[in-house]
mmCIF file of C-alpha atoms in Angstrom:
data_model
loop_
_atom_site.group_PDB
_atom_site.id
_atom_site.type_symbol
_atom_site.label_atom_id
_atom_site.label_comp_id
_atom_site.label_asym_id
_atom_site.label_seq_id
_atom_site.Cartn_x
_atom_site.Cartn_y
_atom_site.Cartn_z
ATOM 1 C CA MET Y 617 36.758 -12.542 -31.125
ATOM 2 C CA ASN Y 618 35.410 -15.890 -29.940
ATOM 3 C CA MET Y 619 34.190 -18.271 -32.580
ATOM 4 C CA PRO Y 620 30.686 -19.592 -31.853
ATOM 5 C CA THR Y 621 30.404 -23.272 -31.011
ATOM 6 C CA MET Y 622 29.701 -25.352 -34.108
ATOM 7 C CA ARG Y 623 26.487 -27.332 -33.768
ATOM 8 C CA THR Y 624 26.425 -30.992 -34.791
ATOM 9 C CA ILE Y 625 23.787 -33.642 -35.182
ATOM 10 C CA ASP Y 626 24.513 -34.646 -31.590
ATOM 11 C CA ASP Y 627 23.102 -31.331 -30.428
ATOM 12 C CA MET Y 628 19.731 -31.997 -32.025
ATOM 13 C CA ARG Y 629 16.777 -33.505 -30.146
ATOM 14 C CA ILE Y 630 13.465 -34.826 -31.446
ATOM 15 C CA GLY Y 631 10.832 -32.282 -30.435
ATOM 16 C CA SER Y 632 13.201 -29.291 -30.343
ATOM 17 C CA THR Y 633 11.256 -26.328 -31.652
ATOM 18 C CA ALA Y 634 12.012 -22.738 -32.537
ATOM 19 C CA SER Y 635 9.858 -19.966 -33.950
ATOM 20 C CA HIS Y 636 10.120 -16.545 -35.521
ATOM 21 C CA GLY Y 637 7.403 -13.910 -35.733
ATOM 22 C CA ALA Y 638 7.174 -11.165 -38.342
ATOM 23 C CA LEU Y 639 4.799 -8.412 -39.433
ATOM 24 C CA ILE Y 640 4.303 -8.455 -43.188
ATOM 25 C CA ASP Y 641 4.094 -4.862 -44.324
ATOM 26 C CA THR Y 642 3.956 -3.091 -47.696
ATOM 27 C CA GLU Y 643 7.668 -2.192 -47.542
ATOM 28 C CA MET Y 644 8.628 -5.839 -47.060
ATOM 29 C CA VAL Y 645 6.463 -6.970 -50.016
ATOM 30 C CA THR Y 646 7.848 -4.190 -52.225
ATOM 31 C CA ALA Y 647 11.463 -5.016 -51.263
ATOM 32 C CA TYR Y 648 10.906 -8.722 -51.897
ATOM 33 C CA ALA Y 649 9.361 -8.015 -55.298
ATOM 34 C CA ALA Y 650 12.378 -5.830 -56.213
ATOM 35 C CA MET Y 651 14.846 -8.402 -54.982
ATOM 36 C CA SER Y 652 13.169 -11.426 -56.563
ATOM 37 C CA GLY Y 653 11.817 -9.770 -59.686
ATOM 38 C CA ASP Y 654 8.346 -11.172 -58.956
ATOM 39 C CA HIS Y 655 6.069 -8.244 -59.782
ATOM 40 C CA ASN Y 656 2.867 -10.228 -60.161
ATOM 41 C CA PRO Y 657 0.146 -7.586 -59.568
ATOM 42 C CA ILE Y 658 -1.528 -9.856 -56.989
ATOM 43 C CA HIS Y 659 1.266 -8.724 -54.646
ATOM 44 C CA GLU Y 660 1.579 -5.013 -55.389
ATOM 45 C CA ASP Y 661 -1.521 -3.626 -57.167
ATOM 46 C CA GLU Y 662 -4.496 -3.078 -54.827
ATOM 47 C CA ALA Y 663 -6.949 -2.464 -57.700
ATOM 48 C CA TYR Y 664 -5.918 -5.671 -59.479
ATOM 49 C CA ALA Y 665 -5.793 -7.735 -56.247
ATOM 50 C CA GLY Y 666 -9.206 -6.363 -55.287
ATOM 51 C CA LYS Y 667 -10.734 -8.129 -58.306
ATOM 52 C CA THR Y 668 -9.258 -11.537 -57.367
ATOM 53 C CA ARG Y 669 -10.622 -14.182 -55.030
ATOM 54 C CA PHE Y 670 -8.373 -12.673 -52.307
ATOM 55 C CA ALA Y 671 -9.889 -9.169 -52.593
ATOM 56 C CA ARG Y 672 -6.582 -7.551 -51.553
ATOM 57 C CA PRO Y 673 -2.849 -7.902 -52.126
ATOM 58 C CA VAL Y 674 -1.232 -11.147 -51.059
ATOM 59 C CA ALA Y 675 2.393 -11.423 -49.864
ATOM 60 C CA HIS Y 676 4.692 -13.637 -51.906
ATOM 61 C CA GLY Y 677 4.532 -17.241 -50.715
ATOM 62 C CA LEU Y 678 8.291 -17.607 -50.635
ATOM 63 C CA LEU Y 679 8.655 -14.366 -48.703
ATOM 64 C CA VAL Y 680 6.373 -15.781 -46.029
ATOM 65 C CA GLY Y 681 8.121 -19.186 -46.257
ATOM 66 C CA SER Y 682 11.515 -17.536 -45.725
ATOM 67 C CA PHE Y 683 10.681 -16.968 -42.073
ATOM 68 C CA ILE Y 684 10.958 -20.750 -41.640
ATOM 69 C CA GLN Y 685 14.697 -20.426 -42.218
ATOM 70 C CA THR Y 686 14.931 -17.794 -39.511
ATOM 71 C CA ALA Y 687 13.329 -20.194 -37.051
ATOM 72 C CA LEU Y 688 15.564 -23.104 -38.197
ATOM 73 C CA THR Y 689 18.664 -20.955 -37.791
ATOM 74 C CA LYS Y 690 17.904 -20.597 -34.073
ATOM 75 C CA LEU Y 691 18.142 -24.401 -33.758
ATOM 76 C CA VAL Y 692 20.916 -25.392 -36.124
ATOM 77 C CA ALA Y 693 23.409 -22.538 -36.618
ATOM 78 C CA PRO Y 694 26.250 -22.250 -36.789
ATOM 79 C CA GLY Y 695 27.006 -25.595 -38.350
ATOM 80 C CA GLY Y 696 23.787 -26.870 -39.822
ATOM 81 C CA VAL Y 697 23.017 -26.038 -43.488
ATOM 82 C CA SER Y 698 19.565 -26.424 -45.061
ATOM 83 C CA THR Y 699 19.604 -28.898 -47.920
ATOM 84 C CA SER Y 700 15.944 -29.112 -48.874
ATOM 85 C CA TYR Y 701 12.522 -27.667 -48.324
ATOM 86 C CA GLN Y 702 9.077 -28.921 -49.167
ATOM 87 C CA LEU Y 703 6.475 -26.191 -48.758
ATOM 88 C CA ASP Y 704 2.744 -26.231 -49.320
ATOM 89 C CA LEU Y 705 1.235 -22.761 -49.604
ATOM 90 C CA VAL Y 706 -2.202 -23.450 -48.046
ATOM 91 C CA GLY Y 707 -3.410 -19.974 -47.254
ATOM 92 C CA PRO Y 708 -2.721 -16.361 -48.235
ATOM 93 C CA ALA Y 709 -0.793 -13.907 -46.062
ATOM 94 C CA PHE Y 710 -2.025 -10.350 -46.467
ATOM 95 C CA VAL Y 711 -0.203 -7.111 -45.903
ATOM 96 C CA GLY Y 712 -0.630 -6.174 -42.243
ATOM 97 C CA THR Y 713 -0.593 -9.808 -41.108
ATOM 98 C CA THR Y 714 1.604 -10.926 -38.267
ATOM 99 C CA VAL Y 715 2.835 -14.465 -38.751
ATOM 100 C CA THR Y 716 4.800 -17.019 -36.766
ATOM 101 C CA ALA Y 717 6.992 -19.562 -38.498
ATOM 102 C CA SER Y 718 7.949 -22.686 -36.553
ATOM 103 C CA ALA Y 719 10.331 -25.578 -37.073
ATOM 104 C CA THR Y 720 10.187 -28.778 -35.015
ATOM 105 C CA CYS Y 721 12.753 -31.570 -35.219
ATOM 106 C CA THR Y 722 10.967 -34.788 -36.108
ATOM 107 C CA GLN Y 723 13.756 -37.109 -37.339
ATOM 108 C CA LEU Y 724 17.473 -37.558 -36.765
ATOM 109 C CA ASP Y 725 19.858 -39.596 -38.885
ATOM 110 C CA THR Y 726 23.278 -39.759 -37.187
ATOM 111 C CA VAL Y 727 24.778 -41.730 -40.083
ATOM 112 C CA THR Y 728 24.087 -39.044 -42.739
ATOM 113 C CA ARG Y 729 24.182 -36.281 -40.090
ATOM 114 C CA ARG Y 730 20.802 -34.894 -41.233
ATOM 115 C CA ALA Y 731 17.837 -33.698 -39.236
ATOM 116 C CA THR Y 732 14.283 -33.368 -40.599
ATOM 117 C CA PHE Y 733 11.930 -30.674 -39.339
ATOM 118 C CA THR Y 734 8.222 -30.161 -39.753
ATOM 119 C CA THR Y 735 7.549 -26.506 -40.627
ATOM 120 C CA THR Y 736 4.549 -24.232 -40.429
ATOM 121 C CA VAL Y 737 3.726 -20.580 -40.811
ATOM 122 C CA VAL Y 738 0.567 -19.449 -39.014
ATOM 123 C CA ASP Y 739 -1.433 -16.198 -39.168
ATOM 124 C CA ASP Y 740 -1.207 -15.012 -35.533
ATOM 125 C CA ASN Y 741 -4.640 -13.368 -35.587
ATOM 126 C CA THR Y 742 -6.729 -16.147 -37.102
ATOM 127 C CA GLN Y 743 -4.431 -19.085 -36.206
ATOM 128 C CA THR Y 744 -4.867 -20.242 -39.814
ATOM 129 C CA LYS Y 745 -1.996 -22.280 -41.248
ATOM 130 C CA LEU Y 746 -0.554 -20.458 -44.250
ATOM 131 C CA ILE Y 747 2.335 -22.818 -44.992
ATOM 132 C CA THR Y 748 3.073 -26.391 -44.025
ATOM 133 C CA GLY Y 749 6.023 -28.573 -44.989
ATOM 134 C CA THR Y 750 9.357 -30.015 -44.063
ATOM 135 C CA ALA Y 751 13.014 -28.995 -44.101
ATOM 136 C CA VAL Y 752 16.194 -31.086 -43.981
ATOM 137 C CA VAL Y 753 19.394 -29.784 -42.446
ATOM 138 C CA ALA Y 754 22.884 -31.328 -42.831
ATOM 139 C CA PHE Y 755 25.510 -31.064 -40.155
ATOM 140 C CA PRO Y 756 29.287 -31.094 -40.453
ATOM 141 C CA LYS Y 757 31.529 -34.050 -39.741
ATOM 142 C CA GLY Y 758 33.878 -34.158 -36.800
ATOM 143 C CA GLU Y 759 34.103 -32.748 -33.339
ATOM 144 C CA LYS Y 760 32.702 -29.515 -32.130
ATOM 145 C CA ARG Y 761 35.070 -26.595 -32.132
#
């Protein structure tokens, strides 16, 4: 079995972008609630959520934000490892929403071998930004293998 080529900071370019689309469905929200232990009724109880300002269940913000890592992985793996995220949850994602998460390289530091990415998650139907933020990825020392 061939080992994949390890990516390094030298492989990164300012402006490089990757994205990942996903449909947020009830099964995904239920599985995330079970996995994370977050059973806030705003996510799972239609009657409760119907009485809130959202009027319907809202997907977990970190579930929606997790798609950013999927986009990042397309750019940095294998080799790069996420070291920090800053996420602003600016809009709700509802069950049945299709979203696209994107990561764009905006800064490279060859001394620390870290790349910074701007990140977004957008509702594909309304083009509303749901999440904005940044992510930092560290790369290994040494030559590619």
